[in-house]
Short mmCIF file of C-alpha atoms in Angstrom, two decimals:
data_model
loop_
_atom_site.label_atom_id
_atom_site.label_comp_id
_atom_site.label_asym_id
_atom_site.label_seq_id
_atom_site.Cartn_x
_atom_site.Cartn_y
_atom_site.Cartn_z
CA MET E 73 -9.77 -3.30 14.04
CA LEU E 74 -10.23 -5.75 11.12
CA ARG E 75 -12.75 -7.42 13.26
CA LEU E 76 -14.59 -3.95 14.44
CA LEU E 77 -14.33 -2.90 11.02
CA ASN E 78 -16.04 -5.84 9.46
CA LYS E 79 -18.93 -5.73 11.98
CA ASP E 80 -19.71 -2.39 11.39
CA ARG E 81 -19.95 -3.66 7.67
CA LYS E 82 -21.76 -6.76 8.42
CA SER E 83 -24.53 -4.64 10.39
CA HIS E 84 -24.94 -2.61 7.28
CA ASN E 85 -25.41 -6.15 4.86
CA LEU E 86 -22.00 -5.23 3.19
CA LYS E 87 -19.37 -7.98 2.28
CA THR E 88 -16.35 -8.46 4.76
CA LEU E 89 -12.73 -6.89 3.68
CA PHE E 90 -9.97 -8.98 3.55
CA MET E 91 -6.31 -7.66 4.88
CA GLN E 92 -3.93 -7.81 2.30
CA GLU E 93 -0.09 -7.36 3.40
CA ASP E 94 1.05 -4.99 0.81
CA LEU E 95 -1.91 -2.59 2.04
CA ARG E 96 -1.02 -2.99 5.45
CA GLU E 97 2.45 -2.43 5.12
CA VAL E 98 1.69 1.02 3.90
CA ALA E 99 -0.59 1.62 6.59
CA ARG E 100 1.59 0.39 9.24
CA LYS E 101 4.70 2.54 7.66
CA HIS E 102 2.34 5.66 8.00
CA SER E 103 1.23 5.11 11.61
CA GLN E 104 4.46 4.52 12.17
CA ASP E 105 5.96 7.84 10.79
CA MET E 106 3.00 10.10 12.53
CA ALA E 107 3.99 8.18 15.76
CA LYS E 108 7.56 8.75 15.49
CA LYS E 109 7.31 12.35 14.14
CA ASP E 110 4.50 13.42 16.09
CA TYR E 111 1.86 14.58 13.55
CA PHE E 112 -1.41 13.36 12.36
CA SER E 113 -1.95 14.19 8.55
CA HIS E 114 -3.38 12.10 5.32
CA THR E 115 0.22 13.96 4.07
CA ASN E 116 3.24 13.22 5.74
CA LYS E 117 6.33 15.33 6.37
CA LEU E 118 7.86 14.94 2.64
CA GLY E 119 4.80 15.87 1.18
CA LYS E 120 3.54 12.60 0.18
CA SER E 121 -0.01 11.80 0.06
CA PRO E 122 -1.85 8.68 0.31
CA SER E 123 -2.03 7.66 -3.42
CA ASP E 124 1.96 8.75 -3.39
CA ARG E 125 2.73 6.16 -0.57
CA LEU E 126 0.95 3.41 -2.43
CA LYS E 127 2.27 4.03 -5.94
CA GLN E 128 5.85 3.77 -4.11
CA ALA E 129 4.62 0.59 -2.91
CA ARG E 130 3.49 -0.26 -6.26
CA ILE E 131 0.00 -0.93 -5.49
CA THR E 132 -1.89 -0.22 -8.94
CA GLU E 133 -5.44 -0.94 -8.17
CA ALA E 134 -7.46 2.40 -7.90
CA ILE E 135 -7.62 3.29 -4.24
CA SER E 136 -10.07 6.02 -3.05
CA GLY E 137 -10.18 6.03 0.79
CA GLU E 138 -7.71 6.20 3.83
CA ASN E 139 -9.02 6.71 7.13
CA LEU E 140 -6.84 7.88 10.19
CA ALA E 141 -7.49 8.08 14.17
CA LYS E 142 -5.54 8.98 16.94
CA ILE E 143 -6.48 7.87 20.37
CA GLY E 144 -4.88 8.12 23.95
CA GLY E 145 -5.89 8.54 27.28
CA TYR E 146 -8.86 5.99 26.79
CA PRO E 147 -9.75 2.33 27.91
CA LEU E 148 -10.12 -0.25 24.90
CA PRO E 149 -8.24 2.49 22.10
CA THR E 150 -9.28 0.46 19.32
CA VAL E 151 -12.92 0.16 20.04
CA ARG E 152 -12.86 3.91 20.52
CA ALA E 153 -11.15 4.48 17.33
CA GLU E 154 -13.61 2.54 15.53
CA ILE E 155 -16.46 4.36 16.76
CA GLY E 156 -14.88 7.55 16.63
CA LEU E 157 -14.80 7.01 12.40
CA MET E 158 -18.07 5.79 12.38
CA ASN E 159 -19.16 8.96 13.97
CA SER E 160 -17.45 10.90 11.20
CA PRO E 161 -19.57 11.17 7.43
CA GLY E 162 -16.30 11.00 5.46
CA HIS E 163 -14.64 7.73 7.41
CA ARG E 164 -17.77 5.99 7.78
CA ALA E 165 -18.76 6.45 4.08
CA ASN E 166 -15.30 4.80 3.80
CA ILE E 167 -16.07 1.94 5.84
CA LEU E 168 -19.32 1.28 4.45
CA ASN E 169 -18.48 1.91 0.82
CA GLU E 170 -19.49 -1.24 -0.96
CA HIS E 171 -17.64 -1.32 -3.80
CA TYR E 172 -14.28 -2.04 -1.50
CA ASN E 173 -13.54 -5.59 -0.88
CA CYS E 174 -9.92 -5.50 0.74
CA VAL E 175 -8.68 -3.05 3.13
CA GLY E 176 -4.90 -2.79 5.16
CA ILE E 177 -4.76 -1.44 8.55
CA GLY E 178 -1.86 -0.02 10.28
CA VAL E 179 -1.81 0.41 14.35
CA VAL E 180 1.19 1.36 16.30
CA LYS E 181 1.29 3.21 19.55
CA SER E 182 3.84 5.99 19.99
CA ALA E 183 6.71 6.53 23.11
CA ASP E 184 3.87 8.71 24.78
CA LYS E 185 1.43 5.86 24.53
CA ILE E 186 -0.77 7.60 21.87
CA TYR E 187 -2.43 5.04 19.82
CA TYR E 188 -2.53 5.77 15.53
CA TYR E 189 -4.37 3.73 13.35
CA THR E 190 -4.31 4.09 9.38
CA GLN E 191 -7.12 1.98 6.99
CA ASN E 192 -6.32 1.78 3.59
CA PHE E 193 -9.43 0.73 1.33
CA ALA E 194 -9.44 -1.15 -2.32
CA LYS E 195 -11.06 -2.73 -4.90
CA ARG E 196 -9.06 -5.34 -6.41
CA GLU E 197 -9.29 -7.82 -9.06
CA LEU E 198 -7.47 -10.58 -7.17
CA ILE E 199 -7.63 -10.77 -3.61
CA PHE E 200 -5.64 -13.30 -0.93
CA PHE E 201 -7.10 -14.93 1.65
CA LYS E 202 -3.91 -15.72 3.68
CA LYS E 203 -1.16 -13.59 4.59
CA ILE E 204 1.90 -14.27 2.31
CA PRO E 205 5.08 -15.02 4.73
CA LYS E 206 8.27 -12.40 4.42
CA ILE E 207 10.40 -15.46 5.24
CA VAL E 208 9.89 -18.98 3.93
CA SER E 209 12.40 -22.15 3.94
CA ASN E 210 13.46 -23.74 0.88
CA ARG E 211 12.00 -26.96 1.89
CA LYS E 212 8.36 -25.54 2.07
CA GLY E 213 6.48 -24.05 -0.46
CA VAL E 214 4.45 -20.70 -0.12
CA LEU E 215 0.57 -21.20 -0.41
CA LEU E 216 -1.04 -18.54 -2.58
CA LYS E 217 -4.71 -19.01 -1.77
CA GLY E 218 -7.45 -16.50 -3.18
CA LYS E 219 -10.25 -15.69 -5.71
CA SER E 220 -11.09 -13.08 -8.32
CA ILE E 221 -14.00 -10.88 -8.36
CA ARG E 222 -14.77 -11.53 -11.83
CA ASP E 223 -14.51 -14.33 -14.01
CA ILE E 224 -10.82 -14.51 -14.82
CA LYS E 225 -9.45 -17.54 -16.24
CA GLN E 226 -5.87 -17.24 -15.56
CA ILE E 227 -3.17 -15.52 -13.63
CA ILE E 228 0.48 -15.29 -14.27
CA ILE E 229 2.81 -15.54 -11.47
CA GLU E 230 6.32 -13.23 -12.19
CA ILE E 231 9.10 -14.62 -10.55
CA GLU E 232 12.55 -12.20 -10.22
CA GLN E 233 15.46 -13.55 -8.33
CA ALA E 234 18.15 -11.39 -7.05
CA ASN E 235 20.80 -11.93 -9.59
CA GLY E 236 18.18 -11.08 -12.37
CA VAL E 237 16.84 -14.20 -13.38
CA LYS E 238 12.93 -14.28 -14.66
CA GLN E 239 10.33 -16.62 -14.59
CA SER E 240 6.73 -17.38 -14.92
CA GLN E 241 4.13 -19.42 -14.01
CA GLN E 242 0.75 -19.88 -14.96
CA ILE E 243 -2.15 -20.88 -12.65
CA GLN E 244 -5.98 -21.39 -13.81
CA ILE E 245 -8.61 -20.20 -12.03
CA LYS E 246 -11.85 -22.53 -11.60
CA ASN E 247 -15.51 -20.69 -10.14
CA ARG E 248 -12.91 -17.74 -9.69
CA LEU E 249 -11.00 -19.77 -6.66
CA PHE E 250 -7.28 -20.55 -7.02
CA ARG E 251 -4.79 -22.42 -4.61
CA TYR E 252 -1.38 -22.63 -5.95
CA ASN E 253 1.99 -23.90 -3.91
CA LEU E 254 4.27 -21.55 -4.82
CA TYR E 255 8.00 -23.61 -4.43
CA LEU E 256 10.98 -21.33 -4.45
CA LYS E 257 14.62 -23.65 -4.10
CA ASN E 258 17.46 -21.30 -3.91
CA THR E 259 18.05 -19.08 -1.25
CA GLY E 260 17.61 -15.28 -1.27
CA ILE E 261 15.37 -12.42 -1.93
CA TYR E 262 12.28 -12.92 -4.63
CA LYS E 263 9.97 -10.54 -5.93
CA ILE E 264 7.05 -11.74 -6.85
CA ARG E 265 4.39 -9.95 -9.40
CA VAL E 266 1.00 -11.56 -9.93
CA HIS E 267 -0.68 -9.95 -13.38
CA ILE E 268 -4.16 -11.38 -14.69
CA LYS E 269 -4.84 -12.19 -18.04
CA ASP E 270 -7.25 -9.52 -19.26
CA GLN E 271 -8.17 -10.48 -23.07
CA GLU E 272 -4.42 -9.68 -24.39
CA ASN E 273 -3.44 -7.90 -21.70
CA TYR E 274 -1.77 -8.61 -18.55
CA LEU E 275 -2.61 -6.23 -15.43
CA LEU E 276 -0.47 -5.93 -12.18
CA ALA E 277 -2.63 -6.96 -9.64
CA ASN E 278 -0.24 -7.46 -6.41
CA ALA E 279 3.27 -7.52 -6.03
CA PHE E 280 5.37 -8.66 -2.95
CA GLU E 281 8.85 -9.72 -1.73
CA ILE E 282 9.96 -12.98 0.00
CA GLN E 283 13.12 -13.95 1.18
CA VAL E 284 14.14 -17.77 1.10
CA LYS E 285 16.68 -19.12 3.62
CA ARG E 286 17.76 -22.86 4.33
CA PRO E 287 16.32 -24.53 7.59
CA TRP E 288 18.59 -23.59 10.52
CA TRP E 289 19.24 -27.30 11.01
CA LEU E 290 21.15 -27.42 7.86
CA PHE E 291 23.83 -24.75 8.67
#
């Protein structure tokens, strides 16, 4: 679906959207919820709206669009879903919004073989190029690679361990690009928060968790 979505944007001379893992997690959970509970709506059974779900996931950017699609009984359901979204004025407007630079997409097939699609769009100050792994070895770093959409000189990586110990690391950005290996030596769950230094303020740009384990051959 990401490939088809970006193909539609390219045909209208728009920039490619990058898949972001935290947005994808929110989209996937909503698709899973719809498939499991047999409903099709932007508002879930608990009365939570798209903005509610994003806030709960600590996603702080201005999010202005969510697309949903539901397809069953057709070959190539993802192609059919994207065509249907592009034929709907409101959904088409989200896909072709020139201000968006990233997206999260969740695709889930229900027990009765109905496909549920969720697309969450965002405009971010900081974009990651690669998927951030959820589980890593304590002998291997986590590569953070991406770019800023404006002239930001520095980002702050805040690292919080399960025992509450916090530390921060600064990353310098050159030509709006950054590449940084984050090494986490101790095993356990780490909460990672990425902040942008904007003049005298620090703005939360992304947040995620990483579980660090020993390699299996050391047990």
